[in-house]
Amino acid sequence: MKAEKEIIVDRRIQKTKKALTEALIHLILEKSYEKVTIQDIIDRANVGRSTFYMHYESKEQLLLDGHNNLNVAMFSIEINGELSFKNLFGHIAQNQQLAKAMLGKKSGNIMAEFFKNSIAIKIKKKFGHQFGKGKKEQKLLSYLSEATAALVISFLVSWVEDEMFFSTEEMASKCQDTVTSIFVYSKI
Amino acid sequence: MKAEKEIIVDRRIQKTKKALTEALIHLILEKSYEKVTIQDIIDRANVGRSTFYMHYESKEQLLLDGHNNLNVAMFSIEINGELSFKNLFGHIAQNQQLAKAMLGKKSGNIMAEFFKNSIAIKIKKKFGHQFGKGKKEQKLLSYLSEATAALVISFLVSWVEDEMFFSTEEMASKCQDTVTSIFVYSKI
DNA sequence: TTTCATTTTGAACTTGGTGTTTTTTATTGA
DNA sequence: TCAATAAAAAACACCAAGTTCAAAATGAAA
């Protein structure tokens, strides 16, 4: 089970991708995503214009490329099929600067949307059994799952923007409680 | 109390502003906010380039200008200091197309952010009394208010994108219940 | 209806970012 | 060491943004 294919990536490629990603993150924190131009990125990363386009088609693709640790956070929300907010908030805490660039007010919300969708799917899976098969019930489940995911993301963003005032445990438990209360109640 | 100052606006100005606003709304529905250029807007509105810049500095300013009925909806959420989701959803229903352009997936989220903030303030006001004066309690109140507002907006967006499958009353009551459950629970 | 102020137009122009292409140079993996 | 590959550098066409100005159109008010 361990013998994964070792794909060797040219060191030059690794180097440029890393430089571009880091440049983007720092520029987002400085100016906000919308205001960052590709020109800015390649200047900061010290990379030629054509080199950028060799690897990416756009700013957005660079952002979504996933050569960052936050994706780990997203996958960590589910442990043995159970939602684990403790894991989620924990991983965010370990990548504070990155999380701020990706989720904060200056982020442009692209990653936040991405995260939100992942969380919505997991919430839907977890609470789906409480809802009937009818069209109305299923639609309500969708609305509630998406809305709850939006609530979770908002919690995350507040926390990150607030320099993580609360502890990981406090956040995780408050978040867990709130999500539960929404679905416990809607069960009726 | 009625003698409000009658400011007479040149009909030419009314006409161009209206044309620009309507052009923007239709273009958003066709392409999505981000992809709409000022060039598109003035072409569609049949307005000269310099005329646009006479009235607005940017696309965003045109969007936020508020020469549309949705702002009515926002103010209608509060009646005698009480949150009234029935009013909110009702006003949205009466401006379906506009609401879709302003809040839907193609909207660029600028108005949604705006709405969210308004709602968050009202929620905070309504439930503030349940929280102590301490820094932690106040921060939690803020987080919860913003997150709940995000939930409400998500509800709105789902509904609008879904061509308003549920009735206004159904949506309002579900929304009301969910918001209440969050704060009833967090009271503990 | 005439007058006068204001708005609109249209065109020209600068600026700045985008995305592509080509040639030359540097680095890598084997 | 060497063939393959990536990066750099520079030039290019393209498009939208935003500004400017003189001329034309239109509205308001008398």
mmCIF file of C-alpha atoms in Angstrom, chain B residues 82-153:
data_model
loop_
_atom_site.group_PDB
_atom_site.id
_atom_site.type_symbol
_atom_site.label_atom_id
_atom_site.label_comp_id
_atom_site.label_asym_id
_atom_site.label_seq_id
_atom_site.Cartn_x
_atom_site.Cartn_y
_atom_site.Cartn_z
ATOM 1 C CA GLU B 82 -38.082 43.317 15.559
ATOM 2 C CA LEU B 83 -36.494 41.157 12.917
ATOM 3 C CA SER B 84 -39.054 40.226 10.315
ATOM 4 C CA PHE B 85 -37.850 37.613 7.915
ATOM 5 C CA LYS B 86 -41.270 37.547 6.363
ATOM 6 C CA ASN B 87 -40.727 41.086 5.150
ATOM 7 C CA LEU B 88 -37.231 40.344 3.968
ATOM 8 C CA PHE B 89 -38.162 37.294 1.937
ATOM 9 C CA GLY B 90 -41.287 39.022 0.711
ATOM 10 C CA HIS B 91 -39.371 41.930 -0.746
ATOM 11 C CA ILE B 92 -36.886 39.608 -2.347
ATOM 12 C CA ALA B 93 -39.744 37.694 -3.955
ATOM 13 C CA GLN B 94 -41.075 40.885 -5.419
ATOM 14 C CA ASN B 95 -37.782 41.594 -7.146
ATOM 15 C CA GLN B 96 -36.759 38.183 -8.263
ATOM 16 C CA GLN B 97 -34.668 39.138 -11.262
ATOM 17 C CA LEU B 98 -32.912 41.954 -9.479
ATOM 18 C CA ALA B 99 -32.307 39.731 -6.476
ATOM 19 C CA LYS B 100 -30.758 37.083 -8.645
ATOM 20 C CA ALA B 101 -28.384 39.584 -10.210
ATOM 21 C CA MET B 102 -27.466 41.032 -6.840
ATOM 22 C CA LEU B 103 -27.259 37.902 -4.715
ATOM 23 C CA GLY B 104 -26.992 34.940 -7.043
ATOM 24 C CA LYS B 105 -23.914 32.986 -7.992
ATOM 25 C CA LYS B 106 -23.055 35.402 -10.765
ATOM 26 C CA SER B 107 -23.308 38.451 -8.550
ATOM 27 C CA GLY B 108 -19.727 38.709 -7.391
ATOM 28 C CA ASN B 109 -20.901 38.829 -3.782
ATOM 29 C CA ILE B 110 -20.505 42.548 -3.369
ATOM 30 C CA MET B 111 -24.112 43.192 -2.515
ATOM 31 C CA ALA B 112 -24.282 39.971 -0.538
ATOM 32 C CA GLU B 113 -21.462 41.226 1.669
ATOM 33 C CA PHE B 114 -23.280 44.476 2.092
ATOM 34 C CA PHE B 115 -26.488 42.735 3.038
ATOM 35 C CA LYS B 116 -24.702 40.390 5.365
ATOM 36 C CA ASN B 117 -23.247 43.238 7.336
ATOM 37 C CA SER B 118 -26.615 44.905 7.744
ATOM 38 C CA ILE B 119 -28.192 41.700 8.917
ATOM 39 C CA ALA B 120 -25.333 40.958 11.288
ATOM 40 C CA ILE B 121 -25.814 44.315 12.974
ATOM 41 C CA LYS B 122 -29.501 43.697 13.437
ATOM 42 C CA ILE B 123 -28.961 40.225 14.792
ATOM 43 C CA LYS B 124 -26.359 41.509 17.194
ATOM 44 C CA LYS B 125 -28.748 44.139 18.431
ATOM 45 C CA LYS B 126 -31.542 41.655 18.914
ATOM 46 C CA PHE B 127 -29.615 39.010 20.816
ATOM 47 C CA GLY B 128 -26.993 41.175 22.499
ATOM 48 C CA HIS B 129 -28.825 41.177 25.807
ATOM 49 C CA GLN B 130 -28.159 37.465 26.210
ATOM 50 C CA PHE B 131 -24.413 38.034 26.452
ATOM 51 C CA GLY B 132 -22.279 39.360 29.262
ATOM 52 C CA LYS B 133 -20.033 42.410 29.101
ATOM 53 C CA GLY B 134 -16.771 40.480 29.180
ATOM 54 C CA LYS B 135 -14.420 40.541 26.214
ATOM 55 C CA LYS B 136 -14.904 36.876 25.493
ATOM 56 C CA GLU B 137 -18.660 37.038 25.630
ATOM 57 C CA GLN B 138 -18.742 40.070 23.396
ATOM 58 C CA LYS B 139 -16.427 38.503 20.898
ATOM 59 C CA LEU B 140 -18.515 35.371 20.827
ATOM 60 C CA LEU B 141 -21.575 37.516 20.221
ATOM 61 C CA SER B 142 -19.833 39.100 17.240
ATOM 62 C CA TYR B 143 -18.732 35.793 15.785
ATOM 63 C CA LEU B 144 -22.205 34.346 16.206
ATOM 64 C CA SER B 145 -23.959 37.374 14.745
ATOM 65 C CA GLU B 146 -21.785 37.377 11.673
ATOM 66 C CA ALA B 147 -22.032 33.646 11.223
ATOM 67 C CA THR B 148 -25.785 33.732 11.585
ATOM 68 C CA ALA B 149 -26.003 36.535 9.056
ATOM 69 C CA ALA B 150 -23.934 34.424 6.685
ATOM 70 C CA LEU B 151 -26.398 31.616 7.221
ATOM 71 C CA VAL B 152 -29.340 33.865 6.443
ATOM 72 C CA ILE B 153 -27.706 35.118 3.262
#
